[in-house]
Structures are given as structure tokens and as C-alpha cells.
XYZ file of C-alpha atoms in Angstrom:
431
model
C 260.872 53.842 69.390
C 263.437 53.677 72.230
C 262.215 56.596 74.307
C 262.746 55.922 78.031
C 260.097 56.849 80.478
C 261.409 59.815 82.564
C 262.118 59.029 86.127
C 261.874 62.558 87.630
C 261.411 66.334 86.849
C 264.939 66.597 85.487
C 264.555 63.658 83.124
C 261.305 65.273 81.851
C 263.186 68.597 81.083
C 265.841 66.508 79.264
C 263.226 64.847 77.271
C 261.640 68.042 75.915
C 264.303 68.478 73.127
C 263.620 64.931 71.870
C 259.908 65.385 71.865
C 260.219 68.801 70.107
C 262.424 67.069 67.449
C 259.977 64.232 67.011
C 257.082 66.913 66.586
C 258.860 68.084 63.394
C 258.183 64.703 61.754
C 254.307 64.533 62.049
C 252.512 65.063 58.708
C 250.760 68.348 58.215
C 247.650 69.073 55.954
C 248.076 71.941 53.551
C 245.302 73.568 51.269
C 246.641 72.363 47.930
C 249.643 70.869 46.221
C 251.093 69.825 42.732
C 248.810 66.707 42.596
C 245.813 69.011 42.291
C 247.009 70.813 39.181
C 244.548 68.857 37.120
C 241.226 67.503 38.728
C 238.971 65.143 36.816
C 235.711 63.981 38.439
C 234.321 62.890 35.114
C 235.556 62.193 31.632
C 238.781 60.368 32.935
C 240.518 57.178 32.123
C 243.401 54.879 33.354
C 244.281 54.452 29.626
C 245.850 57.974 29.913
C 248.798 56.468 31.772
C 251.567 54.014 30.381
C 250.693 51.203 32.761
C 252.737 48.031 31.932
C 251.992 44.514 31.418
C 255.261 43.238 32.735
C 255.458 39.475 31.837
C 254.065 37.412 28.977
C 251.466 35.363 31.096
C 250.299 38.554 33.240
C 246.501 38.730 33.307
C 246.863 42.371 32.119
C 248.312 45.561 32.954
C 249.313 46.265 36.491
C 250.105 49.348 38.579
C 253.146 48.173 40.595
C 254.336 51.025 42.676
C 251.280 52.518 44.269
C 250.664 53.931 47.748
C 247.311 52.696 48.638
C 245.823 54.810 51.464
C 242.932 53.448 53.663
C 241.474 54.356 57.123
C 240.680 52.000 59.899
C 236.878 52.196 60.237
C 237.138 51.684 63.993
C 239.926 53.976 65.073
C 240.291 56.272 62.196
C 243.985 55.699 61.782
C 245.404 55.877 58.266
C 247.524 53.223 56.612
C 249.713 53.415 53.491
C 250.492 50.195 51.717
C 252.122 49.096 48.533
C 249.490 46.844 46.895
C 249.491 46.098 43.239
C 246.434 46.999 41.177
C 245.385 45.061 38.029
C 243.628 47.185 35.570
C 240.313 45.797 34.485
C 239.114 48.783 32.487
C 239.568 52.487 32.270
C 237.835 52.987 35.694
C 238.246 49.850 37.747
C 241.076 47.711 38.961
C 241.727 44.864 41.421
C 243.161 45.731 44.890
C 245.694 43.074 45.791
C 246.130 43.516 49.490
C 247.294 40.199 50.952
C 245.249 38.780 53.605
C 247.473 39.765 56.658
C 248.178 43.501 55.411
C 246.763 46.363 57.215
C 244.747 47.486 54.187
C 243.093 44.054 54.155
C 242.434 44.343 57.889
C 240.708 47.763 57.290
C 238.477 46.084 54.696
C 237.678 43.172 57.193
C 236.784 45.693 59.845
C 234.374 47.436 57.378
C 232.999 43.972 56.630
C 232.447 43.230 60.265
C 230.787 46.605 60.944
C 228.384 46.086 57.918
C 227.564 42.620 59.190
C 226.866 43.844 62.632
C 224.287 46.418 61.288
C 222.514 43.732 59.139
C 219.823 41.217 59.960
C 222.436 38.607 60.591
C 223.836 40.407 63.571
C 220.696 42.082 64.917
C 221.434 42.654 68.724
C 224.611 40.659 68.653
C 227.355 42.489 66.810
C 230.200 40.417 68.050
C 228.496 37.197 66.940
C 227.801 38.693 63.595
C 231.518 39.794 63.123
C 232.629 36.220 63.972
C 230.072 34.651 61.629
C 230.971 36.911 58.561
C 234.664 36.137 59.032
C 234.069 32.428 59.348
C 231.721 32.297 56.234
C 233.954 34.477 54.030
C 237.257 33.069 55.147
C 238.368 36.493 56.421
C 236.909 38.302 53.505
C 238.632 35.980 50.934
C 235.411 34.652 49.367
C 231.848 35.810 49.169
C 229.925 34.430 51.957
C 226.981 32.138 51.380
C 223.845 34.164 50.989
C 223.767 37.799 50.995
C 227.152 39.541 51.886
C 226.666 42.760 53.749
C 226.393 45.753 51.428
C 228.469 48.809 51.734
C 231.587 50.737 50.644
C 235.158 51.434 51.842
C 236.953 54.485 50.639
C 240.466 54.164 49.065
C 242.984 56.527 47.569
C 246.036 55.667 45.506
C 249.032 57.943 45.191
C 251.519 57.331 42.322
C 254.847 58.903 42.002
C 255.307 60.041 45.593
C 258.502 61.195 47.356
C 260.872 58.163 47.619
C 260.682 58.310 51.413
C 256.868 58.024 51.226
C 257.074 55.203 48.717
C 259.652 53.305 50.808
C 257.499 53.757 53.966
C 254.711 52.164 52.344
C 256.470 48.790 52.151
C 258.166 48.768 55.700
C 256.734 46.306 58.259
C 255.885 49.088 60.622
C 253.692 48.420 63.740
C 250.039 48.986 63.059
C 249.930 52.080 65.308
C 252.870 53.828 63.674
C 251.700 55.867 60.724
C 253.796 55.522 57.428
C 253.583 59.306 56.868
C 255.441 59.635 60.261
C 258.116 57.280 59.276
C 258.496 59.108 55.903
C 258.811 62.333 57.874
C 261.514 60.905 59.945
C 263.414 59.722 56.861
C 263.016 63.082 55.184
C 263.767 64.993 58.509
C 260.690 67.134 57.664
C 257.004 66.467 57.593
C 255.001 65.016 54.693
C 252.584 67.666 53.305
C 249.116 66.117 52.800
C 246.137 67.370 50.841
C 242.475 66.181 51.222
C 241.089 64.114 48.459
C 238.155 65.495 46.182
C 235.607 62.657 46.633
C 236.667 60.642 49.583
C 237.611 61.416 53.187
C 241.222 60.660 52.950
C 244.618 62.485 52.696
C 247.237 61.991 50.183
C 250.865 63.396 49.689
C 250.515 66.792 48.067
C 253.562 66.296 45.819
C 252.265 63.085 44.276
C 252.286 62.917 40.453
C 249.003 61.043 40.229
C 246.186 60.393 42.732
C 243.329 57.915 42.083
C 240.201 58.226 44.306
C 237.383 55.842 44.750
C 236.012 52.923 46.845
C 235.499 49.158 47.065
C 232.189 47.409 47.444
C 232.120 44.935 50.374
C 229.836 42.515 48.425
C 232.206 42.422 45.321
C 235.157 40.201 44.564
C 236.875 39.471 41.189
C 239.566 37.312 40.022
C 242.931 38.962 39.963
C 246.169 37.407 38.325
C 248.221 35.768 37.379
C 251.175 38.129 37.824
C 254.887 37.614 37.385
C 255.909 38.221 41.115
C 259.143 38.822 42.956
C 259.142 35.050 43.895
C 260.302 34.423 40.324
C 257.053 32.534 39.555
C 253.621 33.765 38.545
C 251.447 34.301 41.480
C 248.130 32.279 41.011
C 244.683 33.625 40.426
C 242.600 34.527 43.430
C 239.664 36.791 44.490
C 240.248 40.410 45.546
C 238.180 43.480 45.950
C 237.405 45.835 43.033
C 238.485 49.398 43.151
C 236.021 51.726 41.439
C 237.595 55.149 40.538
C 235.422 58.262 41.284
C 238.274 60.899 40.504
C 241.801 61.336 39.172
C 243.865 64.264 40.053
C 247.434 64.832 38.796
C 250.231 67.237 38.061
C 250.387 68.767 34.569
C 252.397 66.241 32.464
C 252.768 63.885 35.343
C 255.541 61.218 35.533
C 254.060 57.644 35.831
C 256.332 55.759 38.408
C 256.483 52.095 38.228
C 258.732 49.000 38.838
C 259.048 45.459 37.577
C 259.449 42.599 39.896
C 260.687 39.043 38.912
C 263.398 36.620 39.603
C 265.828 38.163 42.068
C 267.865 40.472 42.257
C 265.333 42.998 40.868
C 264.763 46.622 42.091
C 262.630 45.366 45.096
C 265.480 43.238 46.385
C 267.414 46.368 47.491
C 264.343 47.844 49.072
C 264.114 44.561 51.069
C 267.707 44.785 52.123
C 267.040 48.356 53.255
C 264.242 47.155 55.346
C 266.496 44.470 56.859
C 269.215 46.923 57.937
C 266.652 49.690 59.191
C 264.402 47.355 61.275
C 267.248 45.233 62.920
C 267.293 47.703 65.834
C 263.530 47.508 66.164
C 263.702 43.689 66.153
C 266.254 43.970 69.056
C 263.888 45.841 71.180
C 261.670 42.700 71.354
C 264.558 40.150 70.869
C 267.475 41.563 72.636
C 269.717 38.576 72.108
C 269.672 39.197 68.332
C 273.296 40.123 66.877
C 272.473 40.274 63.262
C 270.026 38.971 60.626
C 270.352 38.150 56.821
C 267.410 37.912 54.565
C 269.279 36.562 51.470
C 267.842 38.086 48.161
C 267.245 34.660 46.631
C 265.087 33.888 49.627
C 262.655 36.643 48.515
C 262.441 38.202 51.870
C 260.147 35.885 53.611
C 261.457 32.313 52.604
C 264.695 32.416 54.648
C 266.065 34.400 57.700
C 269.552 33.740 59.024
C 269.773 34.920 62.457
C 272.861 35.066 64.943
C 272.212 35.309 68.599
C 274.193 35.732 71.902
C 273.071 32.499 73.478
C 272.708 32.489 77.197
C 270.452 29.628 78.229
C 269.189 26.250 76.901
C 266.557 26.235 74.224
C 267.109 29.927 73.524
C 267.463 29.434 69.746
C 263.918 27.971 69.610
C 262.548 30.887 71.697
C 264.078 33.322 69.095
C 262.414 31.330 66.289
C 259.031 31.599 68.041
C 259.566 35.308 68.632
C 260.332 36.094 65.062
C 257.158 34.134 63.918
C 255.230 36.414 66.232
C 256.608 39.735 64.770
C 254.296 41.407 62.171
C 255.153 40.471 58.629
C 258.114 38.222 59.990
C 255.318 35.703 60.660
C 255.621 34.628 57.000
C 259.223 33.580 57.360
C 259.203 29.939 56.005
C 262.651 28.971 57.199
C 264.714 30.428 60.056
C 268.275 29.343 60.794
C 269.719 30.413 64.153
C 273.520 30.449 64.648
C 275.929 31.613 67.343
C 277.251 35.225 67.538
C 280.686 34.209 66.263
C 279.287 33.381 62.805
C 278.915 36.161 60.195
C 275.326 35.756 58.878
C 276.226 37.943 55.843
C 278.804 35.312 54.673
C 276.696 32.623 53.040
C 279.767 30.299 52.683
C 280.556 30.452 56.413
C 276.913 29.954 57.398
C 276.597 26.946 55.164
C 279.812 25.295 56.459
C 278.831 25.857 60.140
C 275.109 24.925 59.938
C 275.699 21.781 58.008
C 278.437 20.677 60.489
C 276.551 21.764 63.599
C 273.121 20.247 63.178
C 271.660 16.722 63.883
C 268.628 17.071 61.728
C 266.085 15.122 63.788
C 267.174 16.827 66.966
C 267.624 20.419 65.758
C 264.823 21.025 63.154
C 261.465 21.932 64.280
C 258.137 22.360 62.264
C 255.222 24.558 63.001
C 252.005 25.496 61.419
C 250.728 29.103 60.813
C 249.975 31.950 58.380
C 251.932 31.905 55.200
C 252.556 34.516 52.442
C 249.636 34.742 49.903
C 252.346 34.330 47.160
C 253.527 31.013 48.482
C 252.357 28.436 45.844
C 253.748 25.375 47.665
C 251.698 25.549 50.927
C 249.008 23.055 51.461
C 246.399 25.794 51.512
C 246.265 29.287 50.421
C 247.774 31.523 53.276
C 248.231 28.576 55.677
C 251.066 26.133 55.894
C 254.175 24.924 57.625
C 257.405 26.596 58.710
C 260.720 25.276 59.600
C 263.315 26.388 62.286
C 266.897 25.133 62.468
C 268.783 25.416 65.686
C 272.566 25.572 64.403
C 273.900 26.892 67.623
C 276.506 24.955 69.577
C 274.717 22.361 71.773
C 275.249 22.379 75.601
C 275.447 19.583 78.137
C 272.167 21.287 79.581
C 270.427 20.713 76.194
C 271.351 16.976 76.404
C 274.620 16.999 74.377
C 277.245 15.133 76.137
C 279.824 14.411 73.461
C 283.120 16.597 73.014
C 282.727 19.610 70.514
C 285.773 19.822 68.275
C 287.894 22.970 67.795
C 287.600 24.871 64.434
C 290.585 24.776 62.178
C 292.101 28.203 62.294
C 295.487 29.577 61.256
C 297.426 31.147 64.100
C 297.964 34.937 63.802
C 301.865 34.603 63.484
C 301.595 32.261 60.478
C 298.761 34.350 58.971
C 300.991 37.539 59.109
C 303.868 35.646 57.573
C 301.740 34.374 54.636
C 300.404 37.889 54.040
C 303.881 39.319 53.957
C 305.069 36.778 51.439
C 302.030 37.483 49.264
C 302.884 41.168 49.258
C 306.473 40.600 48.380
C 305.498 38.302 45.649
C 303.075 40.686 44.145
C 305.638 43.480 44.268
C 308.252 41.343 42.402
C 305.615 40.405 39.726
C 304.562 44.033 39.411
C 301.007 43.421 40.400
C 300.751 46.051 43.138
């Protein structure tokens, strides 16, 4: 991400090895692969696979670790996302791409294009696009009257290389393809094969591949589902995925995961995202020192941020910057502290934050997009967020009272106590 523009001929020459190295990570299409060992275009069923019902009140069985591949109808760019699939029967599932995910945007773009080609948008495609988005709440409900007909192709890869699976959940910029991220993590390109019945490419080493399409004029109730929030996500309408083909390895391994009250498996994937994408966040918000997404905050409910404060009001600028960053827009609560606080030490954060704030002065609220899984928001996908400025207040921010010193043991006393503990431990045989 951090490739500087060359300033002269010598700089361009120096960049050649970097560009050559980056070129090794781009995906490449091969003629065939293990996922093509068995090809079924008829006489196939999802019942062949041990798809789980994870929790007692789940609406049914769910495919929980899929890589869902779609293509932007406008640009042709591919996207790989991890969106759960509720199994309706042996050949249809729901596609739970949340409203702000890239797969859902591809679906909306297909809906816009279909509307522009219908009678509704005759001669005014932009107006037709605005109209269908407004009447369908961004593809969330069936529009009044006739919804534009059409299909959108989808492929689902199950049991992919761990780097590919991980890349499907990372909050990458829309123009950065997940296959490229996986190639970088693997240090070698992801090999892709073309699907049999749709114009998409899937990882050649996948265990199982589902091919098919969604109808633009069809939505169906999905859920409830025991989710990573620790609660059942509520019923909602989502597109229906119709299978046209299944390919798989001989004796394939069905990969799955169970989410629920943290910490579960996905908690560690979330912490990996936190660590890997901190440098990327710093490109946009350079004053960031560190961030912590506590596991109990289920990724999007709480972000603790330390900054190098340089001017009045900077903490609030950082909050708004975070709310403008891709999937970080869902962050319900942001706490901003000074650089001397270790955001990974929840005890220290609690002590400093609760001592440093005047609630009326330092807490701000805003409205915006909310995660689809948030059951407490006033409306689905729309609600409020809170930012807490727990940095030390300056006179230039209107704070004129003295700021007290923190109680800290001096280094000489600290060394003396530590030496006495070591001596005592030796005498008691505890070393």
C-alpha cells in the first residue's frame, strides 16, 4: 500500500524489484484443479454435505465458512466475501450479505442496471437507479409494483486455503482484490479455475464449489441465527441462491465454523485483522499509535484508540475519520486516549478514561450506518454511535483547571521492592 511515487529515473529503477516482487502475488488462472475432480451439473444435492445447525433456535442448517465470489456488473472486478448461507432445500440457500458489504453492492448495481433497462427508467437511467434504490431500501425489500427481472451470477468456495479464507473477511478497500491479498500472505499466487456454469473463477484447490445465481426479483426470510454477537440475529429478507452445479474433490472435507458468545474461533480472526490493518489505518490517520478491538466488543461495538495528540479537537477528528473507513463505519463506541496509555491493558484504560472525562463535555453522538446484526438500533442498519474523548484536555480546548500528576512509584523504590521480592522468593524456595 505504501509505494512512494518515483521522483526520477534512479527512483524508478530502484522500484523495479518491488514491482517485480508484487507481480508474484497476482492470481493466475489454470486449466483445472482438485476442485474439478467431480463435476455435477444435475443430480446433485446440498444434503451430501454435513452442514450444521449450530444453535437450538437457528432457522435451519447454515454454511458458515464460505468464500462467496461475485463480480461487479459495472467494472468487472471480483470480490470474495464470507457471507453465511441458510440452506432452504437441496438446491437453494439464502445469501446473507449484509447491506454494506461489497457482494451486496454488486447485487444493488445489478438491480440498478436492470431498472435502467426497464420501462421505469426509459431514457433516464440515473433516475431509474435512484428510484429503485429508494423504493427497495437499497435492495432490502421488494419494491412496490414489478421489481426488475434478471439474474446475478454467484460462486461459493468451501474449504479454501486458509489465506484465502482469511482474506475473504478482511476489510480491504473495494479496489484491492482478496485473491491478491491471499497471494501476498501466501507469498505465491492463488491458482484459479473457471466455473462450469457461471462466468466466475474460484480457487483451484477448494474442497467444494457451489455455482449458481440469484434472481433480482426474489427475496426470502433468512434467520434467526446464533451469531457472534452472543445473540440470535433476527429474521430478515435476503436474496435466494439457486444452485446450477456442484464441483468438488473426491472425498471432500467440509470446512465450517461455529460462532457464538465470544471468545469463539472468529474472535482470533478478528484480532488478526486488528493487527494486520493497523498500518493501513495509519496511512489515513497518521496520529494513530495503537488500537484495541476487545473480543467482548464483537469487533464493531467498541474500539479503543491511542493517538499522538498535537492540536485541539484532534480526538474528535480521529473519531470521524474512523467512522469514514470502510467496515469501521459500524463502530458503535470509540474511546480515544493519549499515547501514554496502553490500549491493550483494559484495567489501565478503565482507570484513565473514567478519571479523565467530563461526560457532558467529552461524549459526542452521531447518526449513521449500523451493523445489520445490531438488534438495539432504532431501525435496521441505521442508528447512533458514541465517541468518548478521554485525552488530557488543554487550555486551548477550554480546560483551565490544573491537571493532577499520576501516582507513580519512583524507579529507585521500585528496584528496591523487586530485589526484596526476589530475596524472599529464594528464601521460601519459590524460584
